[in-house]
XYZ file of C-alpha atoms in Angstrom:
465
model
C 62.756 187.362 58.575
C 65.430 184.940 58.121
C 65.324 181.199 58.740
C 64.259 179.055 62.133
C 67.399 177.935 64.041
C 66.226 174.670 65.349
C 68.247 172.391 67.864
C 66.998 169.154 68.920
C 68.453 166.328 70.986
C 67.789 163.814 73.970
C 66.903 165.795 76.905
C 66.208 162.269 78.647
C 67.618 158.364 78.103
C 65.960 155.954 79.462
C 67.873 153.600 81.993
C 71.004 155.816 81.272
C 73.226 156.573 84.123
C 73.989 160.195 85.595
C 76.843 160.909 86.565
C 77.591 161.258 90.925
C 75.041 163.487 92.093
C 74.497 164.728 95.846
C 76.801 164.325 99.051
C 76.973 161.373 99.415
C 76.893 160.348 96.601
C 74.577 158.887 94.573
C 73.796 157.510 90.512
C 70.288 158.328 89.484
C 68.355 157.061 86.077
C 64.677 157.734 84.643
C 62.574 154.918 83.924
C 60.943 154.600 80.492
C 57.481 154.022 82.308
C 58.033 157.110 84.281
C 56.917 160.521 82.352
C 55.640 160.808 78.552
C 54.867 164.485 77.326
C 51.795 162.628 75.670
C 49.715 161.664 78.247
C 51.285 165.078 80.622
C 49.911 168.751 79.255
C 52.918 170.700 81.897
C 53.799 173.651 79.805
C 57.747 172.613 79.548
C 60.347 175.466 79.217
C 63.856 174.702 77.105
C 66.577 177.306 78.455
C 70.005 176.897 78.175
C 71.712 175.986 81.559
C 68.819 175.930 83.443
C 68.545 179.612 83.333
C 65.932 181.601 83.433
C 66.776 184.103 81.295
C 68.180 182.309 78.576
C 64.591 181.533 77.435
C 64.935 179.348 74.382
C 61.237 177.708 73.847
C 57.825 176.454 75.581
C 55.983 174.011 75.023
C 52.478 176.352 74.919
C 54.189 178.259 72.228
C 54.489 175.726 69.809
C 58.191 176.612 69.587
C 59.103 173.175 71.899
C 58.346 169.978 70.631
C 58.234 166.687 72.602
C 58.362 163.203 71.928
C 59.526 159.753 73.134
C 60.070 156.609 71.607
C 62.212 153.996 73.060
C 65.596 155.485 73.318
C 64.122 158.545 75.453
C 62.377 161.723 75.409
C 63.057 163.612 72.851
C 63.628 167.320 71.241
C 62.898 169.810 69.669
C 63.499 173.840 69.911
C 62.600 177.126 67.576
C 65.627 179.382 68.835
C 64.130 183.479 69.522
C 65.800 185.882 67.076
C 67.983 187.033 70.405
C 71.327 186.911 71.514
C 70.537 183.961 73.725
C 69.473 181.746 70.026
C 71.885 182.997 68.381
C 74.695 182.256 70.603
C 73.254 178.488 71.683
C 72.924 178.083 67.922
C 76.862 178.722 67.809
C 77.580 176.913 70.804
C 76.391 173.933 69.113
C 76.825 174.039 65.791
C 80.677 173.830 66.772
C 80.030 171.454 68.779
C 80.754 173.349 72.568
C 77.429 172.188 73.980
C 77.172 168.856 73.202
C 74.660 167.361 76.313
C 71.362 168.651 77.346
C 70.304 168.445 81.688
C 66.433 168.963 83.353
C 64.611 169.779 85.681
C 61.836 167.601 87.182
C 58.808 166.476 89.746
C 59.974 163.043 91.322
C 56.340 161.323 92.099
C 58.081 157.904 92.654
C 61.346 156.298 92.716
C 63.288 153.200 93.978
C 66.258 152.321 95.491
C 69.071 149.779 94.551
C 73.401 149.912 94.347
C 75.263 149.364 91.250
C 77.823 146.532 91.115
C 80.105 148.656 92.595
C 77.968 149.512 95.690
C 77.299 152.875 94.907
C 73.410 153.783 95.899
C 71.157 154.118 92.731
C 67.869 155.893 92.536
C 65.454 155.166 89.450
C 62.842 157.332 88.532
C 60.165 155.526 88.004
C 56.943 158.819 88.435
C 57.815 162.408 87.556
C 56.662 165.492 85.675
C 59.208 167.682 83.507
C 59.173 170.785 84.648
C 62.189 172.283 82.212
C 65.223 171.258 79.871
C 67.089 171.936 77.217
C 71.446 172.140 76.694
C 73.834 172.689 78.808
C 77.763 173.253 79.265
C 77.856 170.429 82.166
C 75.374 167.553 81.393
C 74.499 165.906 84.743
C 73.471 162.544 82.065
C 76.345 162.046 79.539
C 73.967 160.006 77.475
C 71.933 163.097 76.274
C 72.491 164.981 72.895
C 72.306 167.800 71.607
C 72.474 169.326 67.828
C 71.300 172.040 65.379
C 69.282 172.226 62.114
C 67.663 175.016 60.177
C 63.686 173.889 59.267
C 63.921 175.969 56.706
C 66.691 174.988 55.019
C 65.230 171.051 55.132
C 61.923 172.458 53.453
C 59.765 172.623 56.759
C 57.917 175.068 57.776
C 57.983 176.252 61.692
C 54.285 176.221 62.122
C 53.703 172.155 61.674
C 56.634 169.088 61.665
C 54.920 166.603 59.512
C 54.275 162.796 60.335
C 56.876 162.338 57.244
C 59.514 163.997 58.686
C 59.224 162.711 62.432
C 59.955 159.668 60.691
C 62.565 160.790 59.175
C 64.611 162.029 62.619
C 64.136 157.724 63.935
C 67.730 157.015 62.478
C 69.580 160.150 64.903
C 66.745 161.333 67.167
C 64.163 158.726 67.301
C 61.667 161.480 69.149
C 62.372 164.573 70.696
C 60.743 167.529 72.459
C 61.037 171.574 71.137
C 60.115 174.321 73.353
C 59.689 178.308 72.175
C 60.177 180.929 74.235
C 60.035 184.244 72.997
C 61.133 188.157 74.659
C 58.202 189.409 74.163
C 56.699 190.278 78.105
C 53.696 188.160 78.533
C 52.205 190.746 80.959
C 49.789 188.649 83.141
C 46.747 189.583 85.417
C 46.948 188.702 88.498
C 44.230 185.420 87.015
C 46.887 184.285 84.843
C 49.215 183.781 87.661
C 49.418 180.866 89.767
C 51.385 180.173 92.469
C 50.640 176.889 93.748
C 47.513 176.009 92.063
C 46.228 179.821 93.414
C 45.587 182.517 90.532
C 47.000 185.429 92.918
C 43.002 186.842 92.217
C 42.029 184.768 94.543
C 44.499 184.522 97.533
C 43.399 187.741 100.214
C 46.221 190.321 100.708
C 47.577 189.231 103.842
C 45.155 185.746 104.141
C 46.326 182.237 104.399
C 43.717 180.571 102.176
C 44.014 176.671 101.167
C 46.422 175.925 98.155
C 44.310 173.887 95.034
C 43.396 170.650 96.641
C 46.040 168.478 98.315
C 47.506 168.381 94.012
C 51.365 169.823 95.668
C 51.666 167.786 98.129
C 54.256 166.029 95.774
C 55.903 169.662 95.849
C 56.706 169.888 99.417
C 57.726 165.573 99.200
C 60.316 166.266 96.026
C 60.552 170.161 95.141
C 63.339 168.556 92.344
C 64.783 166.632 94.753
C 65.510 169.508 97.143
C 62.765 168.617 99.352
C 62.088 166.636 102.028
C 63.815 162.742 102.148
C 61.175 161.519 104.550
C 57.893 162.674 104.610
C 57.182 160.095 102.045
C 58.681 157.299 103.955
C 56.476 157.786 107.329
C 53.101 157.082 107.971
C 51.926 160.484 107.541
C 47.611 160.830 108.596
C 46.249 163.711 107.166
C 43.996 166.354 108.870
C 42.623 169.252 107.979
C 41.373 172.589 111.046
C 44.736 172.798 114.120
C 44.454 169.777 115.861
C 43.662 166.428 115.442
C 44.963 162.624 116.071
C 47.062 159.792 115.877
C 46.111 155.917 116.123
C 48.632 154.285 117.919
C 48.091 150.275 117.825
C 49.921 148.725 120.683
C 52.734 145.512 121.204
C 50.247 142.364 121.360
C 50.688 138.759 121.589
C 48.243 136.416 120.952
C 47.154 133.130 122.995
C 46.559 129.978 123.553
C 42.923 130.034 124.763
C 42.523 126.347 125.987
C 38.834 124.567 124.272
C 35.696 125.576 126.565
C 37.012 128.244 128.980
C 35.608 131.661 129.584
C 37.658 134.708 127.065
C 40.827 136.174 128.867
C 41.174 140.073 129.082
C 44.252 141.347 128.551
C 44.579 145.193 128.714
C 46.241 145.911 125.360
C 44.858 149.797 125.056
C 44.377 150.633 121.438
C 45.309 154.911 122.241
C 44.260 157.166 119.930
C 45.921 160.318 121.581
C 45.220 164.453 120.362
C 47.611 166.379 119.271
C 48.172 170.001 118.171
C 50.347 171.415 115.164
C 53.312 173.924 114.870
C 52.962 176.201 111.403
C 55.863 175.701 108.758
C 55.872 178.171 106.681
C 58.122 179.801 103.972
C 58.144 183.206 101.844
C 59.521 184.653 98.899
C 59.520 188.283 97.472
C 59.418 188.985 93.886
C 59.116 192.159 91.818
C 56.247 192.398 90.350
C 57.099 193.081 87.029
C 59.144 190.246 86.340
C 56.378 188.322 88.202
C 53.654 189.783 85.168
C 55.982 189.565 82.547
C 58.212 186.234 83.014
C 56.222 182.840 83.226
C 58.616 180.319 84.906
C 58.661 182.496 87.950
C 55.802 180.949 89.236
C 57.815 176.911 88.775
C 60.827 179.183 90.725
C 58.464 180.374 93.482
C 56.831 176.506 93.419
C 60.108 174.816 94.204
C 61.622 176.884 96.166
C 58.525 177.674 98.608
C 58.388 173.567 98.346
C 61.625 172.784 98.865
C 62.497 175.361 102.105
C 58.996 173.823 103.636
C 60.221 170.249 103.139
C 63.651 170.722 104.349
C 62.393 171.742 108.037
C 59.520 169.706 108.132
C 62.509 166.716 108.141
C 64.072 168.794 110.521
C 61.252 168.743 112.716
C 60.503 165.368 112.505
C 64.527 165.047 113.443
C 64.929 167.715 116.355
C 61.110 168.796 116.529
C 60.706 172.305 117.554
C 58.042 175.240 118.554
C 56.424 178.140 116.436
C 56.202 180.090 120.077
C 52.464 178.838 120.964
C 53.423 174.780 119.973
C 55.928 172.611 120.647
C 56.043 169.509 119.308
C 58.762 167.535 119.567
C 60.711 164.624 116.916
C 62.812 161.295 116.255
C 65.960 162.209 117.954
C 63.855 162.843 121.996
C 61.907 160.005 121.365
C 63.634 157.444 120.126
C 66.035 155.042 121.805
C 69.804 156.763 122.427
C 73.469 154.216 122.692
C 76.618 156.101 122.869
C 78.958 154.665 121.093
C 82.928 154.947 120.345
C 82.572 154.957 116.612
C 79.365 154.423 114.126
C 80.586 151.667 111.402
C 78.965 148.541 110.712
C 79.330 146.317 113.311
C 77.676 149.431 115.947
C 74.676 149.845 112.990
C 74.123 146.405 112.448
C 73.796 145.697 116.378
C 71.043 148.824 116.528
C 69.605 146.725 113.608
C 69.482 144.247 115.979
C 67.532 146.363 118.608
C 64.630 147.299 115.898
C 63.639 143.759 114.961
C 63.837 142.675 118.995
C 61.015 145.314 119.251
C 59.544 144.043 116.265
C 60.000 146.221 113.904
C 62.863 146.195 110.950
C 65.211 149.280 109.848
C 64.013 150.946 106.915
C 67.154 153.883 106.733
C 70.144 155.122 108.182
C 69.846 158.247 109.121
C 72.735 161.172 109.557
C 74.074 164.249 108.438
C 75.816 164.726 104.450
C 79.499 163.897 106.740
C 78.477 161.228 109.129
C 76.926 159.262 105.558
C 80.358 159.522 103.877
C 82.204 158.590 106.837
C 79.830 154.911 107.041
C 80.260 154.791 102.611
C 83.491 154.909 103.113
C 84.047 153.308 106.703
C 81.756 150.005 105.870
C 82.894 147.356 103.102
C 81.691 147.754 99.889
C 80.682 144.041 99.835
C 78.827 144.738 102.834
C 76.579 147.931 102.086
C 73.874 145.938 101.109
C 73.315 144.522 104.343
C 72.040 147.800 105.662
C 69.122 150.152 105.364
C 69.068 152.945 102.956
C 71.356 155.810 103.657
C 69.737 159.382 104.087
C 72.239 162.354 104.322
C 70.151 165.204 106.557
C 71.716 168.518 105.310
C 71.376 172.006 107.356
C 68.825 174.167 106.604
C 69.810 177.454 104.728
C 70.450 179.516 107.953
C 72.977 177.458 110.055
C 70.027 175.490 111.296
C 71.760 171.614 112.333
C 69.572 168.709 110.259
C 71.156 166.210 112.670
C 74.255 166.759 115.093
C 77.647 165.564 113.857
C 78.550 162.030 114.852
C 74.643 161.211 115.864
C 73.369 158.985 113.438
C 69.834 156.909 113.365
C 68.842 153.681 112.482
C 64.939 153.704 112.258
C 61.597 152.066 110.872
C 60.266 154.923 109.469
C 57.523 152.500 108.668
C 56.548 152.797 112.561
C 57.227 156.957 112.510
C 53.754 158.252 112.516
C 53.152 162.617 112.475
C 49.856 164.267 111.783
C 50.300 166.642 108.424
C 47.680 169.291 107.134
C 45.808 167.524 103.633
C 46.676 171.007 102.487
C 48.850 173.240 101.587
C 48.451 177.382 102.543
C 49.148 180.585 100.265
C 49.769 184.281 101.825
C 51.040 187.227 99.286
C 51.195 191.232 100.024
C 51.812 193.649 97.807
C 50.484 196.717 99.632
C 52.418 196.024 102.864
C 55.609 199.110 103.516
C 57.737 196.251 102.705
C 56.225 195.532 99.742
C 54.386 198.740 98.320
C 57.782 201.231 98.539
C 59.701 198.515 96.369
C 56.210 197.405 93.896
C 56.673 193.386 95.211
C 54.711 191.010 96.198
C 55.675 188.651 98.927
C 54.415 185.682 99.067
C 54.737 182.292 101.341
C 53.187 178.671 101.610
C 52.406 176.844 104.824
C 52.171 173.403 106.454
C 51.658 172.041 109.401
C 52.416 169.250 111.346
C 52.411 167.271 114.710
C 54.663 166.057 116.686
C 56.273 162.324 115.592
C 54.306 159.196 117.406
C 56.443 156.160 117.701
C 55.354 153.007 117.955
C 57.580 151.054 119.882
C 60.684 153.981 120.969
C 63.374 150.576 120.199
C 62.049 151.165 116.350
C 64.529 154.628 116.389
C 67.462 154.043 117.409
C 69.475 157.022 118.163
C 73.809 156.317 118.210
C 75.685 158.761 119.515
C 79.929 158.846 119.395
C 80.923 159.320 123.019
C 83.666 159.026 125.588
């Protein structure tokens, strides 16, 4: 057996701004408290360029080791004796690859602005799913280098405390992962999607995902899912219908002393609702599903992102599943026609939200509309308007927000009922699956109509004549 080839470096550097991300652009940084490998047993994998075909290592196999220090999250990965492993080692050794990147699920974040007015996202709580060397890192301060474990006098199986201490001058902390090109050949009991093993999911029957632990998957899906559900008031329910309580606008009075109570009709209502079903489906070769464990993470992320994006679309536009129709903010808010959407129009809308007793928390538009606002509004005034949220079209072309339309809203005054648990479905024996030796796996959520505390707290600006 030849010597063990190992790469190491920082997969995450704390408080180090990324290159501009998204459209409209923002920068991102990771808080030191966001994640610690010592407190999370997630089976992180190591790949090259985020491509699961280029497996390099895995935490559970001991080939990927992770750690944290004041600089960031470090990793150390024993490379497999495969074409991908040898190529990565050679490219890192030559200096062609010098940076790293990572895939994560954000559970909490904070937004602010940089000195030049660029939106800045600080991730304060997350779960790391994958990391490794990449050609073009989003975080320029991440690093990767190579070393031979055997040439350093250390066996591949263990890394001593003394060795860890000697790393401090270069890579004070690190993470390692191991991946081999051996087939896993897992049973249906071992394959889990949305927390459920596939053996628990009956053929062509919807069942609850494991608890409510996967709600964050919908909410973030590695930054690709819902942008709104964490910002509105969510009322969980367990069946197909439920209730949302609405607090009325009440004015307190000064009651004269020794006089009888004044009875004023300020009714608290709790209208019932029915929910629409929001679902997404993927298909996967059954051999791939059994032999390639990272396939599970790809399925979870794909389903969660699609469901989360459709939830955002429904919160804004409403929709129907054929049986139930729900309304959205676009129809239920207060519309105003404007000649253009700039600083004055937005601040006027903010004032109307405040007049209704609310406080505007977000400005929403399609990506081009948000980009136009960033260009039109002087950077010195950006801190006077709420968070800008770009709502993209769905993958099938369904419009997220029409061009020329922007919402200025108090999202704390927007409520929606959402089923507590996700649901999961699979079929391996339907003709479409069986004939092609594939599995079809779906995820589903249910949401009701949006309920506004006051229509004036969602201002709909539409460019018109």
